[in-house]
Short mmCIF file of C-alpha atoms in Angstrom, two decimals:
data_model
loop_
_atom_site.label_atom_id
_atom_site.label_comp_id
_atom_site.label_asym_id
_atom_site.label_seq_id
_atom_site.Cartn_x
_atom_site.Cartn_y
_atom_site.Cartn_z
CA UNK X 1 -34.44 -75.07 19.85
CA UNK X 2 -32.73 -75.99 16.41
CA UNK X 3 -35.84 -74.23 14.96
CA UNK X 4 -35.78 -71.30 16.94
CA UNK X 5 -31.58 -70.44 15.76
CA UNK X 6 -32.52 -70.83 11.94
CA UNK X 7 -35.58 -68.69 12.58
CA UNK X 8 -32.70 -65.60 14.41
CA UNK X 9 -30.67 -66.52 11.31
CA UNK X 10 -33.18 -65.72 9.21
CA UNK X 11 -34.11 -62.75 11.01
CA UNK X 12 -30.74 -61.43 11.21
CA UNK X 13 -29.71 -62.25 7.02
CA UNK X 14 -33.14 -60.18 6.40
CA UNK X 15 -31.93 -57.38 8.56
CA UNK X 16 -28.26 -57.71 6.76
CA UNK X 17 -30.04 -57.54 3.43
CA UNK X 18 -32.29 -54.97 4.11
CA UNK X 19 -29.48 -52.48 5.46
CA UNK X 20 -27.50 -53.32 2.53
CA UNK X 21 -30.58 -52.45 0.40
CA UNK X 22 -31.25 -49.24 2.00
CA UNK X 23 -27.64 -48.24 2.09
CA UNK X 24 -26.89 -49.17 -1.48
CA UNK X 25 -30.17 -47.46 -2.68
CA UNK X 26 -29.27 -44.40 -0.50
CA UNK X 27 -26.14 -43.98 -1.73
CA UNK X 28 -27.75 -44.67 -5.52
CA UNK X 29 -30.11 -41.99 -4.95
CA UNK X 30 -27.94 -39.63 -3.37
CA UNK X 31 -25.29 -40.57 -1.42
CA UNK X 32 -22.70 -40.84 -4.52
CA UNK X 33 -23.46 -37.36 -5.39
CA UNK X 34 -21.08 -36.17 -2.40
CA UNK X 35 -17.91 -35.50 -1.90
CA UNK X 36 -17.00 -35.68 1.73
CA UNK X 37 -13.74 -34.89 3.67
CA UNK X 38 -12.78 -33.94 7.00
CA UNK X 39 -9.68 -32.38 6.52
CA UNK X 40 -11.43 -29.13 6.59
CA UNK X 41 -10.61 -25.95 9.48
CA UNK X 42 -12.06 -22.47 9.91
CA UNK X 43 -10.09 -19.98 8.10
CA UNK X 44 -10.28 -15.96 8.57
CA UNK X 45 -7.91 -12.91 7.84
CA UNK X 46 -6.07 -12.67 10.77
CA UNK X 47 -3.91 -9.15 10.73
CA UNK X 48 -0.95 -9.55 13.13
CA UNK X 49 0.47 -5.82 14.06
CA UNK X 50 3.70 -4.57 14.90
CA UNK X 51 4.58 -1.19 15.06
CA UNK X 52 6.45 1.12 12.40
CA UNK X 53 8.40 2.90 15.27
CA UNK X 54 10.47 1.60 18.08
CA UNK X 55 10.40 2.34 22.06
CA UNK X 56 8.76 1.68 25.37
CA UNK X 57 5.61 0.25 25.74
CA UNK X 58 3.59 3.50 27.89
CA UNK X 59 0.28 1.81 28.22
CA UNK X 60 -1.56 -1.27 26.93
CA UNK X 61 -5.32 -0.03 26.50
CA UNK X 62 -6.89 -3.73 25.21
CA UNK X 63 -7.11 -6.81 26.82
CA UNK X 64 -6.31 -10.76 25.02
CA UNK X 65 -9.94 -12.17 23.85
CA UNK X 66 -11.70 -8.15 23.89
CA UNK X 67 -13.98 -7.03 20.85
CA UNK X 68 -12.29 -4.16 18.92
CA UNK X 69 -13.78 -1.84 16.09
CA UNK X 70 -11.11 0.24 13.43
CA UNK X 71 -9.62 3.09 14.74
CA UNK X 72 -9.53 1.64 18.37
CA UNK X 73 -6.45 2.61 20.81
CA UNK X 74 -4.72 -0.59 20.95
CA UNK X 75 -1.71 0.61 22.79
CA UNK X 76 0.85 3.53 23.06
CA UNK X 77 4.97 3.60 23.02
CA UNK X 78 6.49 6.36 25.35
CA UNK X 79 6.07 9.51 23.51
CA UNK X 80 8.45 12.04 24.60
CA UNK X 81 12.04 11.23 22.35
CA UNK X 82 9.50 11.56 19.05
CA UNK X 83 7.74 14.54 20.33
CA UNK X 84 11.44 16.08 21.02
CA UNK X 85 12.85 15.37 17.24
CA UNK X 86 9.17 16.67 16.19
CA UNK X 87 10.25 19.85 17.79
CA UNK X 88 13.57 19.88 16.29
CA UNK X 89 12.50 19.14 13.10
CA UNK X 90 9.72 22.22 13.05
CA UNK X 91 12.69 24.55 14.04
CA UNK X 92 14.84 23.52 11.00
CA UNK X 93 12.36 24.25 9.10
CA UNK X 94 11.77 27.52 10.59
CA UNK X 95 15.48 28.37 10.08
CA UNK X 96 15.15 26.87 6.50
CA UNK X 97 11.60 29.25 6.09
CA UNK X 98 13.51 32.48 7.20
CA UNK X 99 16.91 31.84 5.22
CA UNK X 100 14.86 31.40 1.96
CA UNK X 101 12.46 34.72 2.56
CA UNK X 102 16.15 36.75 3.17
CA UNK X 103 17.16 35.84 -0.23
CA UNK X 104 13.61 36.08 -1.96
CA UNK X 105 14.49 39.49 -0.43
CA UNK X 106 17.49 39.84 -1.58
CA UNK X 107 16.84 38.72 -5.00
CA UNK X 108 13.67 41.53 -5.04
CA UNK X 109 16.15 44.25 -3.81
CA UNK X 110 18.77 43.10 -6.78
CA UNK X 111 15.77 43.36 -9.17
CA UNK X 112 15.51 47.20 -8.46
CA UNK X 113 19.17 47.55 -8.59
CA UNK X 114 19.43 46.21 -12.10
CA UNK X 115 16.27 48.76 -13.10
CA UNK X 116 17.92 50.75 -11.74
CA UNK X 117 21.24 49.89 -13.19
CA UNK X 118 19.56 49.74 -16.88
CA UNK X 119 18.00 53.26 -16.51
CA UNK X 120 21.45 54.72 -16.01
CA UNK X 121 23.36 53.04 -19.40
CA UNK X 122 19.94 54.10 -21.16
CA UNK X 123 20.37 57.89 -19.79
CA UNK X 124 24.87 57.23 -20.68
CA UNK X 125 23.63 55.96 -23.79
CA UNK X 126 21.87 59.05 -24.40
CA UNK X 127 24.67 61.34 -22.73
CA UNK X 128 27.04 59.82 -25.50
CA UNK X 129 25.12 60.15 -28.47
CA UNK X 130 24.89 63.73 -27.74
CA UNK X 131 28.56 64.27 -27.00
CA UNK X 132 29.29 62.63 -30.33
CA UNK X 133 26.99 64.31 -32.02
CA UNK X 134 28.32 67.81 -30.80
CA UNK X 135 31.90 66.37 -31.39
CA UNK X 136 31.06 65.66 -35.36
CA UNK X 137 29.93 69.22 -35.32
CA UNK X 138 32.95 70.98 -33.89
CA UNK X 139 34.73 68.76 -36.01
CA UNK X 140 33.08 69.93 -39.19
CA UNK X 141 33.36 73.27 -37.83
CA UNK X 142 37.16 73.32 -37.17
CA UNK X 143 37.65 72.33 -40.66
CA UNK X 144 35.82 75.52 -41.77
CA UNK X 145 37.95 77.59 -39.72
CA UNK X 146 34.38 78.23 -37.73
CA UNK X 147 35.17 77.11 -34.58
CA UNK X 148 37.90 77.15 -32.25
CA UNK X 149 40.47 74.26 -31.67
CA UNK X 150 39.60 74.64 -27.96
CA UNK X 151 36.00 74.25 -28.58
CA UNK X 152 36.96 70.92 -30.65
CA UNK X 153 39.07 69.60 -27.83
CA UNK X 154 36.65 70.23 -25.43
CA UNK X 155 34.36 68.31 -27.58
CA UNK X 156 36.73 65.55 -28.21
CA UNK X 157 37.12 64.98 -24.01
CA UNK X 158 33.67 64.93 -23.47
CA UNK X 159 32.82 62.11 -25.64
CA UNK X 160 35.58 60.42 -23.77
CA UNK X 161 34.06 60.94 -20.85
CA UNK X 162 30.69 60.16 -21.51
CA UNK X 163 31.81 56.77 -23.25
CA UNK X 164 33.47 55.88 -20.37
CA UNK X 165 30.58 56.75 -18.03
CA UNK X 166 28.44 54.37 -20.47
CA UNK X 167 31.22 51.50 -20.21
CA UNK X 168 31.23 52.16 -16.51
CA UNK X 169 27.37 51.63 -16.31
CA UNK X 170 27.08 48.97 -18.42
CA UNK X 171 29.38 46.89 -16.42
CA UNK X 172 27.28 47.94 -13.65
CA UNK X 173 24.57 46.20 -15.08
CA UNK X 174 26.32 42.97 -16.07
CA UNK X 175 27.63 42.68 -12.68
CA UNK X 176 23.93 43.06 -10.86
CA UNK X 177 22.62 40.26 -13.86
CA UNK X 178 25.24 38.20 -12.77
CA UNK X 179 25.04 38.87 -9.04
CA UNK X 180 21.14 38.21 -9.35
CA UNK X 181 22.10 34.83 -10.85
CA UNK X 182 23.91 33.69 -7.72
CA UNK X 183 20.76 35.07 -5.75
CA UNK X 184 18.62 32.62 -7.66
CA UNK X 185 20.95 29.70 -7.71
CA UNK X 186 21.38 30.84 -3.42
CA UNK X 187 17.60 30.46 -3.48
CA UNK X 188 17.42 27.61 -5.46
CA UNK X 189 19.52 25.88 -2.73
CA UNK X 190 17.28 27.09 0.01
CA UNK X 191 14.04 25.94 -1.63
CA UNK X 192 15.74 22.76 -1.78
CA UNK X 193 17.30 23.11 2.02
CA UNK X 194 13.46 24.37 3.03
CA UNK X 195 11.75 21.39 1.10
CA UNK X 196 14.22 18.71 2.66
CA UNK X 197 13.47 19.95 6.20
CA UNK X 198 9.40 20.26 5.41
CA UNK X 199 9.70 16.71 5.21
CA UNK X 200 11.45 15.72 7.50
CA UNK X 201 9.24 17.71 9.73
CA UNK X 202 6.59 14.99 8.20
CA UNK X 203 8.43 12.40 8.71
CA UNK X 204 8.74 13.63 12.64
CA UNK X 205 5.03 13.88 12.99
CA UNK X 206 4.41 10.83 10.96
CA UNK X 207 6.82 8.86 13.75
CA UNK X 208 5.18 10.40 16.62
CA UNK X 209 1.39 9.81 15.85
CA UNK X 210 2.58 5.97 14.97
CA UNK X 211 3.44 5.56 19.04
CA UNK X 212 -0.39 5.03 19.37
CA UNK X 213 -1.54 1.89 17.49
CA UNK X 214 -4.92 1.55 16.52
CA UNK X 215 -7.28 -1.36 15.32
CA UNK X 216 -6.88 -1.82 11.47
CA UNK X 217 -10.05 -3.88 11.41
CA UNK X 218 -13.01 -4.94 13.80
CA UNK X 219 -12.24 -8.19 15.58
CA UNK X 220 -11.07 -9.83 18.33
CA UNK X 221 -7.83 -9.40 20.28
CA UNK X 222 -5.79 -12.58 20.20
CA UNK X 223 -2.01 -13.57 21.05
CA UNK X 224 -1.11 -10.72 22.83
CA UNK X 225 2.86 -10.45 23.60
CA UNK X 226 2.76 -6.90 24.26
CA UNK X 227 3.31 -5.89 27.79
CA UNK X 228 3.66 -2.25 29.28
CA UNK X 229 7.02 -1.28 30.07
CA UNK X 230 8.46 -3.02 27.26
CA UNK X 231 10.57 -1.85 24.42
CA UNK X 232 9.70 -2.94 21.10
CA UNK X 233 11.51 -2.29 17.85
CA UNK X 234 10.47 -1.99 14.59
CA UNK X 235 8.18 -5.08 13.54
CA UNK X 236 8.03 -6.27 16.48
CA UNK X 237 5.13 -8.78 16.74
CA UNK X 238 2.38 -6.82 19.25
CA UNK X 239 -0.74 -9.05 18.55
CA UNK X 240 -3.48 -10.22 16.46
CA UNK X 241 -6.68 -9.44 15.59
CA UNK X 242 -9.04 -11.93 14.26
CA UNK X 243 -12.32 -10.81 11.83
CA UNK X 244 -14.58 -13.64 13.56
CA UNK X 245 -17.17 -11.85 11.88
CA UNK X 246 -16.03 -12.74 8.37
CA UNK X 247 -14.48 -16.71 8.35
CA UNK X 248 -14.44 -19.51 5.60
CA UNK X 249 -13.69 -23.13 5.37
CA UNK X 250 -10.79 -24.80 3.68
CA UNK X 251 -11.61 -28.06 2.87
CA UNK X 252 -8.56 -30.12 1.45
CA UNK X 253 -9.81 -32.53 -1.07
CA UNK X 254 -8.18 -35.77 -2.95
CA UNK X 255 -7.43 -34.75 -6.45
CA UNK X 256 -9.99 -38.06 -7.55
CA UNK X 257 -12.56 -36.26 -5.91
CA UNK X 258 -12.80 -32.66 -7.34
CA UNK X 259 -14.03 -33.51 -10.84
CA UNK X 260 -17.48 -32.52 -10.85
CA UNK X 261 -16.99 -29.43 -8.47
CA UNK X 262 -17.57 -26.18 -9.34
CA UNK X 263 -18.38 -22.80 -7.97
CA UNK X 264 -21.51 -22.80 -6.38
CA UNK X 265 -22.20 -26.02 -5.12
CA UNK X 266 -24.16 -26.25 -1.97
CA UNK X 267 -21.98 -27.58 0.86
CA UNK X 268 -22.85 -28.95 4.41
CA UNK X 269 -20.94 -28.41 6.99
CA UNK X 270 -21.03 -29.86 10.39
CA UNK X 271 -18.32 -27.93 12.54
CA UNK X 272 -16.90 -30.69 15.44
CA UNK X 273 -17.49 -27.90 18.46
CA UNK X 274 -21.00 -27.82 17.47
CA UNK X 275 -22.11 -31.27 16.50
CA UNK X 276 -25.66 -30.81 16.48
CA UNK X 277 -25.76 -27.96 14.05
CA UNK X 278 -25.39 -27.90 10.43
CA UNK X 279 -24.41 -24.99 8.34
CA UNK X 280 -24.86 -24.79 4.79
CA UNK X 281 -22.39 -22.82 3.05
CA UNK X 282 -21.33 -22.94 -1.03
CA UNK X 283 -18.36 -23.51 -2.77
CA UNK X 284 -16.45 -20.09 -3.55
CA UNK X 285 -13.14 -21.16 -5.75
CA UNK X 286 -10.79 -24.01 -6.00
CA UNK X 287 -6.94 -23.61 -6.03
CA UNK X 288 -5.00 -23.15 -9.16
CA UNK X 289 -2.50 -25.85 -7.60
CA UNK X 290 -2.32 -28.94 -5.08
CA UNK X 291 -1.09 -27.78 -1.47
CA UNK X 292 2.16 -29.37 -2.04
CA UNK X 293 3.14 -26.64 -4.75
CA UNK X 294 2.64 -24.04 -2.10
CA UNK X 295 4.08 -25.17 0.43
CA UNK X 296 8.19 -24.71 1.56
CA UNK X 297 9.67 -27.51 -0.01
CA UNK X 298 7.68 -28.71 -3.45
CA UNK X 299 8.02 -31.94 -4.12
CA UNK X 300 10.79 -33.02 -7.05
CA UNK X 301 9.42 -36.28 -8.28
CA UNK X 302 12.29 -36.09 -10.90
CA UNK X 303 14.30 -38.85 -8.53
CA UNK X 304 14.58 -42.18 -9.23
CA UNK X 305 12.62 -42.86 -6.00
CA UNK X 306 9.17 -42.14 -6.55
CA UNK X 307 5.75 -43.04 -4.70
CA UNK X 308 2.35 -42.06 -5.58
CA UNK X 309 0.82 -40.30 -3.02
CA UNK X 310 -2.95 -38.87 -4.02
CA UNK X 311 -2.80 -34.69 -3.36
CA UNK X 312 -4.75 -32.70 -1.82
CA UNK X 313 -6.41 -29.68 -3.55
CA UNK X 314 -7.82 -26.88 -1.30
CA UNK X 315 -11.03 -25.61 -2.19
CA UNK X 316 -12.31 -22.62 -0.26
CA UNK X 317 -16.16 -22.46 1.14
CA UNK X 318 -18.15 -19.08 1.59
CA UNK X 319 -19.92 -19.26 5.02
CA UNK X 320 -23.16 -17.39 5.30
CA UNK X 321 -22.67 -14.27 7.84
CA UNK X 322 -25.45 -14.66 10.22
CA UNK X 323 -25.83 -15.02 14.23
CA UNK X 324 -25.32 -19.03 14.12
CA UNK X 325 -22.32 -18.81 12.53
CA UNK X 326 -20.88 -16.16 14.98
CA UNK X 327 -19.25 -18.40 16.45
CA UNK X 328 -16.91 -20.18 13.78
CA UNK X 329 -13.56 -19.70 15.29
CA UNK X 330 -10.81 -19.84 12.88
CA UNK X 331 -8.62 -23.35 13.32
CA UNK X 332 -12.05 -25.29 13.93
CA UNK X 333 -12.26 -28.66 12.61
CA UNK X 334 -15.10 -29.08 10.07
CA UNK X 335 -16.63 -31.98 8.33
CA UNK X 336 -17.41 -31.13 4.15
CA UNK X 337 -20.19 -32.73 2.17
CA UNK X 338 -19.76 -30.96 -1.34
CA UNK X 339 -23.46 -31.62 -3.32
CA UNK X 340 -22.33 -32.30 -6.62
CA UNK X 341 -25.89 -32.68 -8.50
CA UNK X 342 -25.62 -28.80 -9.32
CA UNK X 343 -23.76 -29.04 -12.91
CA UNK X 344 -21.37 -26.38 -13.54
CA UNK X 345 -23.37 -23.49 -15.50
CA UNK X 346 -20.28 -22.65 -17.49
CA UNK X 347 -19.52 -26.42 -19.00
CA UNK X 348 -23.83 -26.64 -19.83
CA UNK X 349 -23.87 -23.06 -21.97
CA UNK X 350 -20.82 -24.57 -24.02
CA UNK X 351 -21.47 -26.32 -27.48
CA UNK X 352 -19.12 -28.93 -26.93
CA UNK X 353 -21.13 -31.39 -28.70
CA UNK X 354 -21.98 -31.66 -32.52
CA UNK X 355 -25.45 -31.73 -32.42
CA UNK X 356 -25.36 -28.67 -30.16
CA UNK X 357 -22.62 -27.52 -32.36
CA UNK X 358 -24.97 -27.68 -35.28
CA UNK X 359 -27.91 -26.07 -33.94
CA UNK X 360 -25.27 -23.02 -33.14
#
């Protein structure tokens, strides 16, 4: 009997020492070479919508959980106040259209007054120059004792005449110039007036096609608050759409553990709804910072009061796209095995060394 307990003991220190053996040569061989954690979840783009316009929900075309692709009809808000103002908006700019043609119009109508106007002082000019010129002559002439006095005093009124029919023209003319300057600064006014209700025409039609909301992105329809009937305003939260299709992990490491990582490390993953399969992904970046920086309230370690507490870095895995990963949900909880035996390709082409430095 005595025998048979030393020979168990025996048995069961051999068994001890073996495991140990295996274990410690495992983790020799391999094991230390990775960096495990299980504070690691599914991560994807989610977009949340809500819409740029307010109103009542008129229909509710998708369903919570339902595929979507870009472009799809997600809902649509009661139509009929936008398409009213749309209305509105197209008649300003009617009005706006038609007051600007009546003073291109008018400005093309003061344009022929002013040739006009200028080919009269040119024919007074002319009118004048003659009088004077026959004036001069009778002038001349009366000194002689060649012509009569009447002859020089009819002479003398028409060159009156005719210089006031030049001054009256020319002020014709400055008057149209000036009057065709108001025309331009009057159409200047209703470019403006017909530009400002152009867009705002826009801005109408812009408003009314945004009561339909469509699919930014494929994905799946999640948290839907949206109900018909409703009235939403502006950023209002609608729903969510989640690219399933294109997820990562975050896996949250202790700051002693990221030395040797680098982009492009193998990584298994082993996600805890689907124990039995393993994915094998690759590390894609590491944050520039701990979690704590990012988050609401930093920590100030400044205080007198002051306890160590190990961070947490996030590092972010690529996950191959491909039909046994379709089913990576973001929020999943995931279990990380970084391989670290890959060295970083950067750190090896550096000549950080001085023999390597020398043969540089």
């Amino acid at each position: 009997m005595l025998q048979s307990k030393k020979t168990k003991a025996l048995i069961a220190g051999a068994l001890v020492a073996s495991g140990a053996i295996i274990g410690g040569g495992y983790w020799l061989i391999e094991g230390r070479y990775f960096e495990k954690t299980d504070n690691a979840y599914v991560h994807s783009e989610i977009t949340r919508l809500s819409p740029k316009v307010s109103g009542y929900v008129a229909a509710v075309e998708v369903h919570d959980n339902q595929a979507v692709k870009a472009g799809d009809v997600l809902l649509r808000l009661d139509t009929r106040d936008y398409e009213a103002t749309a209305k509105k908006a197209e008649a300003a700019v009617q009005v706006a259209q038609a007051n600007l043609e009546i003073v291109q119009a008018q400005i093309k109508m003061q344009d022929a007054m002013i040739q006009s106007a200028r080919s009269q002082v040119e024919a007074e000019t002319v009118e004048h120059d003659h009088s004077l010129k026959d004036f001069e002559r009778s002038k001349d002439l009366v000194k002689r004792s060649a012509a009569s006095r009447r002859t020089y005093d009819n002479d003398k009124a028409s060159v009156q005449r005719t210089r006031a029919e030049l001054h009256t023209a020319q002020a014709s003319l400055l008057a149209a110039e000036r009057n065709l300057d108001v025309l331009s600064a009057q159409q200047h006014e209703a470019q403006a007036e017909y530009n400002r209700a152009r867009a705002s025409f826009e801005l109408a039609k812009l408003d009314l096609e945004n009561t339909v909301i469509r699919a930014p992105i494929d994905g799946i329809v999640g948290n839907r608050a949206v109900r018909q009937g409703q009235f939403v305003g502006v950023g209002t939260p609608l729903l969510a759409i989640v690219p399933v299709q294109n997820v990562w992990v975050e896996a949250n490491f202790k700051e002693t553990q990221i030395e040797k990582m680098h982009n492009g490390q193998k990584v298994s993953l082993k996600v805890d709804a689907y124990p039995d399969a393993e994915i094998i992904g690759e590390v894609e970046s590491i944050a520039p910072a701990s979690g704590a920086q990012f988050s609401l309230l930093p920590p100030e370690n400044a205080s007198g009061n002051f306890t160590k507490i190990v961070q947490r870095i996030p590092v972010r895995i690529k996950v191959p796209l491909n039909s046994e990963n379709a089913q990576l949900l973001p929020g999943m909880s995931v279990e990380v095995a970084v391989d670290t035996r890959m060295p970083d390709p950067v750190v090896a082409q550096e000549p950080n060394t001085p023999a390597l430095a020398a043969a540089h």
